[in-house]
Amino acid sequence: MAAPGTPGNPVLKDVVAYVEVWSANGTENYSKTFTNQLVDMGAKVSKTFNKQVTHVVFKDGYQSTWDKAQKRGVKLVSVLWVEKCRTAGAHIDESLFPAAHTKDHLPSLIKRKRKCMQPKDFIPKTPENDKRLQKKFEKMAKELQRQKTTMDNGVPVLLFDPSGSLVYSPTIKMYSGQQSAMEKRLQEMKEKRENLSPTCVKNGPKRQDVLDGSWEDFKDLNGPHEESKTRGKGQKPTRTLVMTSMPSEKQSVVIQVVNKLKGFSLAPEVCETTTHVLAGRPLRTLNVLLGIARGCWVLAYEWVLWSLELGHWISEEPFELSDYFPAAPLCRLERHRSPGRYQGTLFAEQPMMFISPASSPPRNKLGELVLLCGGQVTRVPRQAGIIIGPSRGRKTTAKHLSETWILDSITQHKVCASENYVLLQ
């Protein structure tokens, strides 16, 4: 019998589903991913909304589909229901994850037109070239004030000012008596007729600022912070999001959501521009450890699903993997409070370290972790007070410790007792 959460577990064998999942602006169809997940759980997926359909997985779909489901008494569920059934390995109560009606959210600026064969020279209407859209845009700004009092204050959005700095903390709520950062941003957009997405970051660097692992690169970690010379004047900093322990199917969803909601670039490895590490499973990978050391958010995949459901990036705190990585929120808060470039202090009082070329994880990554946590690394064994990993050289007075000492210390946010990690010379 298949284990819960694995493909082939027929927990939805009695379900006949019709899937209609679109992006908020109605240009991207996300249905295929959730169709595959339903099939893996034993459900039948119908290409048409017929009388056999028992469930409709719905997000930003057609009004006619919503009305038809309501009339027939078919269960309308969100994409979160599909994910919860998959992870729990059970048929979850549909009432816990109802689909959201598009009319319950802010009015759309542009009526959705789902055309797969749009001509390449098609020029979409924008407030800049269409007076009717200008009026709708102004109406949207006024409507926001009214909607604020009815929307859940516990689900804030991420906002960035023109310089790229975060101006609205995910933990701060919007109150009707305040002039919010969102309103200010909308006013700026009205004046400049710029992109409607509040988290859109333009002209980001094309090359990701990722360490290549050479020892020369480590010198930069000990020196004062300087902006990359490849970044032109006036360009906004790029925030990168890194995926780890993520199957290809989930990666596809994340990529599509990031492309639509904006505000982030995707990177293969954690670097100095990374702010979010997204884990498909709570495994201690190098990217997770580097994310902790850099004070990043370390989040569950469900954060992206909820953001997809609500149409904007939501508060990260409910999705932080602090139970698995207790150091993550501590380092993140330290980074938030740091007046300049953040550097941890975990290994600041430890002796100079030499990392063996035969170490695992790789020597360059262990060195990067040590330096990010305030430690010192040398290439000369006799200068070191601690030698990490297997060493075949002459015996020294330095402590010989396993690589796990570094990994465990970072995970627990405290220097572990070295006697538990001693290697025999």
Short mmCIF file of C-alpha atoms in Angstrom, two decimals:
data_model
loop_
_atom_site.label_atom_id
_atom_site.label_comp_id
_atom_site.label_asym_id
_atom_site.label_seq_id
_atom_site.Cartn_x
_atom_site.Cartn_y
_atom_site.Cartn_z
CA MET A 1 0.00 0.00 0.00
CA ALA A 2 1.29 3.44 -0.91
CA ALA A 3 2.36 5.70 1.92
CA PRO A 4 0.47 8.96 2.58
CA GLY A 5 1.58 11.81 0.35
CA THR A 6 3.08 9.55 -2.30
CA PRO A 7 1.83 9.07 -5.88
CA GLY A 8 -0.49 6.11 -6.29
CA ASN A 9 -2.34 6.45 -2.97
CA PRO A 10 -6.02 6.38 -4.12
CA VAL A 11 -7.42 8.65 -1.41
CA LEU A 12 -9.67 10.45 -3.92
CA LYS A 13 -10.95 7.40 -5.82
CA ASP A 14 -14.56 8.55 -5.44
CA VAL A 15 -13.86 12.05 -6.78
CA VAL A 16 -14.66 13.22 -10.31
CA ALA A 17 -13.04 16.63 -10.66
CA TYR A 18 -13.18 19.49 -13.09
CA VAL A 19 -10.15 21.81 -12.79
CA GLU A 20 -10.19 25.50 -13.66
CA VAL A 21 -7.16 27.27 -12.19
CA TRP A 22 -5.94 30.51 -13.78
CA SER A 23 -3.59 33.33 -12.86
CA ALA A 24 -5.17 36.44 -11.35
CA ASN A 25 -5.05 38.31 -14.67
CA GLY A 26 -6.46 35.33 -16.59
CA THR A 27 -3.55 34.86 -18.98
CA GLU A 28 -1.91 31.72 -17.57
CA ASN A 29 -3.63 28.35 -17.07
CA TYR A 30 -2.25 26.44 -14.06
CA SER A 31 -4.76 23.59 -14.27
CA LYS A 32 -2.41 20.88 -15.56
CA THR A 33 -0.29 20.71 -12.42
CA PHE A 34 -3.28 20.16 -10.14
CA THR A 35 -4.88 17.77 -12.63
CA ASN A 36 -1.79 15.54 -12.39
CA GLN A 37 -1.89 15.63 -8.59
CA LEU A 38 -5.56 14.61 -8.56
CA VAL A 39 -4.92 11.71 -10.94
CA ASP A 40 -2.03 10.52 -8.74
CA MET A 41 -4.47 10.37 -5.82
CA GLY A 42 -6.94 8.21 -7.73
CA ALA A 43 -9.40 10.90 -8.80
CA LYS A 44 -10.96 11.05 -12.24
CA VAL A 45 -10.53 14.39 -14.00
CA SER A 46 -13.10 15.44 -16.56
CA LYS A 47 -12.17 17.73 -19.44
CA THR A 48 -15.72 19.09 -19.44
CA PHE A 49 -18.08 20.13 -16.67
CA ASN A 50 -20.59 17.28 -17.02
CA LYS A 51 -23.15 15.71 -14.69
CA GLN A 52 -20.62 13.22 -13.29
CA VAL A 53 -18.42 15.98 -11.80
CA THR A 54 -18.43 15.99 -7.99
CA HIS A 55 -15.72 18.60 -7.33
CA VAL A 56 -14.58 21.77 -9.06
CA VAL A 57 -11.05 22.96 -8.27
CA PHE A 58 -11.46 26.66 -8.92
CA LYS A 59 -9.31 29.78 -8.93
CA ASP A 60 -9.99 32.90 -11.00
CA GLY A 61 -12.01 30.87 -13.45
CA TYR A 62 -15.08 31.71 -15.51
CA GLN A 63 -18.18 33.12 -13.87
CA SER A 64 -20.27 30.55 -15.76
CA THR A 65 -18.32 27.70 -14.15
CA TRP A 66 -18.89 29.13 -10.69
CA ASP A 67 -22.62 29.63 -11.31
CA LYS A 68 -23.00 26.14 -12.75
CA ALA A 69 -21.30 24.54 -9.75
CA GLN A 70 -23.45 26.54 -7.35
CA LYS A 71 -26.63 25.57 -9.17
CA ARG A 72 -25.78 21.86 -9.22
CA GLY A 73 -24.51 21.78 -5.64
CA VAL A 74 -21.05 20.63 -6.75
CA LYS A 75 -18.27 21.15 -4.19
CA LEU A 76 -16.12 24.19 -5.04
CA VAL A 77 -12.61 23.81 -3.58
CA SER A 78 -9.35 25.72 -3.79
CA VAL A 79 -5.96 24.43 -4.90
CA LEU A 80 -5.04 24.24 -1.22
CA TRP A 81 -7.49 21.36 -0.80
CA VAL A 82 -5.63 19.36 -3.47
CA GLU A 83 -2.28 19.99 -1.80
CA LYS A 84 -3.60 19.16 1.68
CA CYS A 85 -5.09 15.85 0.47
CA ARG A 86 -1.75 15.01 -1.14
CA THR A 87 0.40 15.80 1.91
CA ALA A 88 -2.01 14.23 4.41
CA GLY A 89 -2.65 11.14 2.29
CA ALA A 90 -6.35 11.38 3.07
CA HIS A 91 -9.61 12.83 1.75
CA ILE A 92 -9.72 16.17 3.58
CA ASP A 93 -13.01 17.88 4.43
CA GLU A 94 -13.80 20.20 1.51
CA SER A 95 -15.37 22.83 3.76
CA LEU A 96 -11.94 23.62 5.19
CA PHE A 97 -10.64 24.81 1.80
CA PRO A 98 -13.48 26.49 -0.12
CA ALA A 99 -12.76 28.20 -3.41
CA ALA A 100 -12.72 32.00 -3.35
CA HIS A 101 -15.13 33.83 -5.64
CA THR A 102 -13.33 36.43 -7.78
CA LYS A 103 -16.03 38.98 -6.89
CA ASP A 104 -14.91 38.74 -3.26
CA HIS A 105 -11.55 40.28 -4.18
CA LEU A 106 -10.52 43.64 -5.59
CA PRO A 107 -12.03 44.47 -8.98
CA SER A 108 -9.91 43.45 -11.94
CA LEU A 109 -8.45 46.31 -13.93
CA ILE A 110 -8.64 44.49 -17.23
CA LYS A 111 -11.35 42.02 -18.20
CA ARG A 112 -9.80 38.58 -18.59
CA LYS A 113 -9.52 37.37 -22.16
CA ARG A 114 -8.03 33.91 -22.45
CA LYS A 115 -6.70 33.72 -25.97
CA CYS A 116 -4.13 31.09 -26.77
CA MET A 117 -3.58 32.35 -30.35
CA GLN A 118 -3.02 36.03 -29.68
CA PRO A 119 -0.98 37.74 -32.46
CA LYS A 120 2.61 38.58 -31.61
CA ASP A 121 2.06 42.26 -32.39
CA PHE A 122 -0.89 42.48 -29.97
CA ILE A 123 -0.65 45.64 -27.83
CA PRO A 124 -2.56 45.30 -24.56
CA LYS A 125 -4.56 48.24 -23.30
CA THR A 126 -3.03 50.10 -20.37
CA PRO A 127 -3.98 53.22 -18.38
CA GLU A 128 -1.35 55.05 -20.42
CA ASN A 129 -3.05 54.50 -23.78
CA ASP A 130 -6.70 53.98 -22.83
CA LYS A 131 -8.90 56.58 -21.12
CA ARG A 132 -11.45 54.02 -19.98
CA LEU A 133 -8.75 52.10 -18.16
CA GLN A 134 -7.53 55.33 -16.57
CA LYS A 135 -10.97 55.77 -15.02
CA LYS A 136 -11.04 52.14 -13.87
CA PHE A 137 -7.59 52.58 -12.39
CA GLU A 138 -8.69 55.61 -10.37
CA LYS A 139 -11.79 53.71 -9.27
CA MET A 140 -9.58 50.83 -8.12
CA ALA A 141 -7.58 53.18 -5.87
CA LYS A 142 -10.78 54.46 -4.24
CA GLU A 143 -12.18 50.95 -3.90
CA LEU A 144 -9.06 49.85 -2.04
CA GLN A 145 -9.93 52.07 0.93
CA ARG A 146 -13.35 50.44 1.24
CA GLN A 147 -12.04 46.93 0.70
CA LYS A 148 -9.43 47.33 3.45
CA THR A 149 -12.08 47.28 6.15
CA THR A 150 -13.56 43.98 4.92
CA MET A 151 -10.45 42.06 3.88
CA ASP A 152 -8.54 39.93 6.36
CA ASN A 153 -5.97 42.20 8.01
CA GLY A 154 -3.89 39.14 8.81
CA VAL A 155 -2.97 38.65 5.15
CA PRO A 156 -0.84 41.66 4.22
CA VAL A 157 1.03 42.19 0.99
CA LEU A 158 4.71 42.89 0.37
CA LEU A 159 5.37 46.42 -0.85
CA PHE A 160 8.62 47.97 -2.05
CA ASP A 161 9.41 51.64 -2.40
CA PRO A 162 11.03 53.10 -5.57
CA SER A 163 14.53 52.36 -4.22
CA GLY A 164 13.61 48.72 -3.70
CA SER A 165 13.39 48.81 0.11
CA LEU A 166 10.63 46.99 1.97
CA VAL A 167 8.22 49.66 3.20
CA TYR A 168 5.43 47.46 4.56
CA SER A 169 6.37 44.78 7.05
CA PRO A 170 4.42 41.50 6.69
CA THR A 171 3.57 41.69 10.41
CA ILE A 172 2.06 45.20 10.29
CA LYS A 173 -1.71 45.43 9.78
CA MET A 174 -3.51 48.09 7.77
CA TYR A 175 -6.09 50.11 9.66
CA SER A 176 -8.80 52.27 8.13
CA GLY A 177 -7.59 55.37 10.00
CA GLN A 178 -4.10 55.20 8.47
CA GLN A 179 -2.82 56.22 5.10
CA SER A 180 -1.17 52.98 4.11
CA ALA A 181 1.93 52.39 2.05
CA MET A 182 -0.32 50.70 -0.51
CA GLU A 183 -2.29 53.89 -1.04
CA LYS A 184 0.89 55.91 -1.44
CA ARG A 185 2.21 53.42 -3.94
CA LEU A 186 -1.06 53.52 -5.91
CA GLN A 187 -0.87 57.29 -5.96
CA GLU A 188 2.65 57.15 -7.35
CA MET A 189 1.55 54.69 -10.00
CA LYS A 190 -1.34 56.97 -10.95
CA GLU A 191 1.06 59.84 -11.49
CA LYS A 192 3.69 57.87 -13.34
CA ARG A 193 1.31 55.46 -15.13
CA GLU A 194 3.76 52.67 -14.29
CA ASN A 195 3.31 48.92 -13.94
CA LEU A 196 0.32 47.97 -11.78
CA SER A 197 2.14 45.28 -9.83
CA PRO A 198 3.23 46.74 -6.44
CA THR A 199 6.06 44.23 -6.16
CA CYS A 200 7.38 44.55 -9.71
CA VAL A 201 11.14 45.03 -9.84
CA LYS A 202 12.50 46.34 -13.11
CA ASN A 203 15.96 46.27 -14.61
CA GLY A 204 17.39 43.70 -12.22
CA PRO A 205 20.88 42.36 -12.90
CA LYS A 206 21.01 39.61 -15.47
CA ARG A 207 23.84 37.78 -13.73
CA GLN A 208 23.06 36.23 -10.37
CA ASP A 209 25.48 37.25 -7.64
CA VAL A 210 26.36 33.70 -6.59
CA LEU A 211 29.71 32.73 -5.05
CA ASP A 212 31.64 30.42 -7.34
CA GLY A 213 33.37 28.73 -4.44
CA SER A 214 36.94 29.96 -4.94
CA TRP A 215 38.89 31.00 -1.84
CA GLU A 216 39.40 34.50 -3.26
CA ASP A 217 35.65 35.00 -3.08
CA PHE A 218 35.74 34.55 0.69
CA LYS A 219 37.78 37.74 1.08
CA ASP A 220 34.74 39.75 0.07
CA LEU A 221 32.82 38.40 3.06
CA ASN A 222 35.26 39.98 5.52
CA GLY A 223 35.46 43.36 3.79
CA PRO A 224 32.97 46.26 3.70
CA HIS A 225 29.87 45.74 1.61
CA GLU A 226 29.88 47.24 -1.86
CA GLU A 227 27.22 47.07 -4.51
CA SER A 228 28.10 44.92 -7.48
CA LYS A 229 29.89 46.90 -10.18
CA THR A 230 27.75 45.16 -12.75
CA ARG A 231 24.66 46.90 -11.38
CA GLY A 232 23.98 50.18 -13.13
CA LYS A 233 23.09 53.39 -11.38
CA GLY A 234 19.47 53.74 -10.36
CA GLN A 235 18.69 50.07 -10.80
CA LYS A 236 16.73 48.36 -8.04
CA PRO A 237 18.32 45.48 -6.11
CA THR A 238 17.04 42.06 -7.07
CA ARG A 239 15.62 39.81 -4.38
CA THR A 240 16.19 36.17 -5.16
CA LEU A 241 14.16 33.17 -4.12
CA VAL A 242 15.80 29.74 -3.98
CA MET A 243 14.01 26.37 -4.15
CA THR A 244 15.38 23.29 -2.41
CA SER A 245 14.14 19.69 -1.96
CA MET A 246 11.50 20.60 -4.53
CA PRO A 247 10.14 18.10 -7.09
CA SER A 248 9.87 19.35 -10.67
CA GLU A 249 6.08 19.56 -10.54
CA LYS A 250 6.16 21.96 -7.59
CA GLN A 251 9.04 23.90 -9.16
CA SER A 252 6.83 24.53 -12.18
CA VAL A 253 4.11 26.03 -9.97
CA VAL A 254 6.60 28.24 -8.11
CA ILE A 255 8.12 29.53 -11.35
CA GLN A 256 4.72 30.45 -12.77
CA VAL A 257 3.60 32.18 -9.57
CA VAL A 258 6.84 34.16 -9.27
CA ASN A 259 6.54 35.25 -12.89
CA LYS A 260 3.04 36.55 -12.25
CA LEU A 261 3.28 38.07 -8.77
CA LYS A 262 6.74 39.57 -9.43
CA GLY A 263 9.02 40.92 -6.71
CA PHE A 264 11.57 38.08 -6.88
CA SER A 265 14.06 36.51 -9.23
CA LEU A 266 14.81 32.81 -9.02
CA ALA A 267 18.34 31.61 -8.26
CA PRO A 268 19.80 28.09 -8.11
CA GLU A 269 21.85 28.78 -4.97
CA VAL A 270 21.58 31.06 -1.97
CA CYS A 271 23.60 34.24 -2.40
CA GLU A 272 23.77 37.71 -0.86
CA THR A 273 20.60 38.84 -2.66
CA THR A 274 18.54 35.88 -1.44
CA THR A 275 15.72 36.69 0.99
CA HIS A 276 13.56 33.55 0.74
CA VAL A 277 14.40 29.82 0.68
CA LEU A 278 11.46 27.64 -0.29
CA ALA A 279 11.62 24.00 0.81
CA GLY A 280 9.48 21.30 -0.79
CA ARG A 281 10.43 19.05 2.14
CA PRO A 282 12.02 20.11 5.46
CA LEU A 283 15.44 18.61 4.74
CA ARG A 284 18.74 20.13 5.89
CA THR A 285 20.28 20.97 2.53
CA LEU A 286 23.16 23.33 1.82
CA ASN A 287 20.74 25.94 0.52
CA VAL A 288 18.75 25.74 3.77
CA LEU A 289 21.91 26.14 5.86
CA LEU A 290 23.14 29.02 3.71
CA GLY A 291 19.69 30.60 3.98
CA ILE A 292 19.83 30.33 7.78
CA ALA A 293 23.35 31.76 7.88
CA ARG A 294 22.29 34.71 5.72
CA GLY A 295 19.14 35.39 7.77
CA CYS A 296 16.67 34.44 5.05
CA TRP A 297 13.08 33.28 5.37
CA VAL A 298 13.01 29.46 5.24
CA LEU A 299 9.48 28.60 4.18
CA ALA A 300 7.21 25.71 3.31
CA TYR A 301 5.90 25.30 -0.24
CA GLU A 302 2.35 26.08 0.96
CA TRP A 303 3.31 29.78 1.18
CA VAL A 304 3.33 29.92 -2.61
CA LEU A 305 -0.03 28.12 -2.86
CA TRP A 306 -1.70 30.54 -0.47
CA SER A 307 -0.19 33.49 -2.33
CA LEU A 308 -1.50 32.02 -5.59
CA GLU A 309 -4.94 31.61 -4.03
CA LEU A 310 -5.10 35.22 -2.78
CA GLY A 311 -3.34 36.83 -5.74
CA HIS A 312 -0.45 38.46 -3.85
CA TRP A 313 2.50 37.58 -1.63
CA ILE A 314 1.18 37.01 1.88
CA SER A 315 2.74 37.04 5.34
CA GLU A 316 5.53 34.48 5.67
CA GLU A 317 5.41 33.80 9.40
CA PRO A 318 2.71 31.07 9.39
CA PHE A 319 4.80 29.11 6.87
CA GLU A 320 8.25 29.45 8.44
CA LEU A 321 9.87 26.06 9.11
CA SER A 322 10.98 27.03 12.60
CA ASP A 323 10.04 23.64 14.09
CA TYR A 324 12.58 21.94 11.83
CA PHE A 325 15.15 24.74 11.76
CA PRO A 326 14.93 26.70 15.05
CA ALA A 327 17.88 28.89 14.06
CA ALA A 328 16.07 30.30 11.02
CA PRO A 329 13.82 32.87 12.77
CA LEU A 330 16.63 33.86 15.15
CA CYS A 331 19.07 34.63 12.33
CA ARG A 332 16.32 36.33 10.34
CA LEU A 333 15.57 38.69 13.23
CA GLU A 334 19.29 39.38 13.67
CA ARG A 335 19.52 40.27 9.99
CA HIS A 336 16.47 42.53 10.29
CA ARG A 337 18.02 44.40 13.22
CA SER A 338 21.45 44.65 11.64
CA PRO A 339 22.14 48.30 10.65
CA GLY A 340 24.48 47.33 7.81
CA ARG A 341 25.42 44.17 6.01
CA TYR A 342 24.43 41.20 8.14
CA GLN A 343 27.05 38.77 9.42
CA GLY A 344 26.41 36.21 12.12
CA THR A 345 28.52 35.79 15.25
CA LEU A 346 28.10 32.06 15.89
CA PHE A 347 31.77 31.20 15.21
CA ALA A 348 33.21 34.64 16.05
CA GLU A 349 34.98 33.40 19.20
CA GLN A 350 36.20 30.12 17.70
CA PRO A 351 39.84 29.56 16.67
CA MET A 352 40.98 29.84 13.07
CA MET A 353 39.68 26.90 11.02
CA PHE A 354 41.24 24.84 8.25
CA ILE A 355 38.79 22.88 6.11
CA SER A 356 40.06 19.71 4.49
CA PRO A 357 39.87 19.48 0.67
CA ALA A 358 38.33 16.02 1.19
CA SER A 359 35.51 17.33 3.35
CA SER A 360 31.84 16.70 2.61
CA PRO A 361 29.93 18.97 2.02
CA PRO A 362 32.46 20.60 -0.31
CA ARG A 363 35.25 22.65 1.17
CA ASN A 364 34.16 25.93 -0.46
CA LYS A 365 30.60 25.68 0.89
CA LEU A 366 31.73 24.85 4.43
CA GLY A 367 34.12 27.79 4.26
CA GLU A 368 31.33 30.08 3.13
CA LEU A 369 29.15 28.93 6.04
CA VAL A 370 31.92 29.52 8.57
CA LEU A 371 32.62 33.02 7.27
CA LEU A 372 28.94 33.95 7.16
CA CYS A 373 28.73 32.96 10.83
CA GLY A 374 31.63 35.20 11.83
CA GLY A 375 34.40 32.58 11.82
CA GLN A 376 37.87 32.68 10.24
CA VAL A 377 39.23 30.28 7.65
CA THR A 378 42.82 29.61 6.64
CA ARG A 379 44.40 27.60 3.83
CA VAL A 380 47.40 26.70 6.01
CA PRO A 381 46.79 23.79 8.45
CA ARG A 382 49.45 24.84 10.93
CA GLN A 383 47.73 28.22 11.40
CA ALA A 384 44.46 26.58 12.41
CA GLY A 385 43.16 25.82 15.88
CA ILE A 386 40.42 23.62 14.41
CA ILE A 387 40.72 21.27 11.44
CA ILE A 388 37.44 20.27 9.80
CA GLY A 389 37.13 16.97 7.93
CA PRO A 390 39.58 14.14 7.21
CA SER A 391 43.23 15.14 7.22
CA ARG A 392 46.28 13.02 6.25
CA GLY A 393 48.97 15.52 7.11
CA ARG A 394 51.30 15.58 10.10
CA LYS A 395 49.73 15.53 13.53
CA THR A 396 49.07 18.95 15.01
CA THR A 397 47.79 20.32 18.30
CA ALA A 398 44.61 21.54 16.57
CA LYS A 399 41.27 19.90 17.22
CA HIS A 400 40.14 17.56 14.43
CA LEU A 401 36.36 17.79 14.10
CA SER A 402 33.76 16.33 11.81
CA GLU A 403 32.02 18.52 9.23
CA THR A 404 28.79 17.81 11.07
CA TRP A 405 29.97 20.06 13.91
CA ILE A 406 29.54 23.08 11.62
CA LEU A 407 26.19 21.91 10.26
CA ASP A 408 24.68 21.07 13.66
CA SER A 409 25.91 24.30 15.22
CA ILE A 410 24.25 26.39 12.50
CA THR A 411 21.00 24.41 12.68
CA GLN A 412 20.77 24.80 16.48
CA HIS A 413 22.16 28.35 16.53
CA LYS A 414 24.72 27.45 19.18
CA VAL A 415 28.24 26.06 19.10
CA CYS A 416 27.92 22.35 19.78
CA ALA A 417 30.25 20.60 22.23
CA SER A 418 33.34 19.72 20.18
CA GLU A 419 34.06 16.47 22.05
CA ASN A 420 31.04 14.88 20.34
CA TYR A 421 32.54 15.49 16.90
CA VAL A 422 36.20 14.57 17.31
CA LEU A 423 37.90 12.75 14.42
CA LEU A 424 40.84 10.44 15.03
CA GLN A 425 44.05 11.53 13.27
#
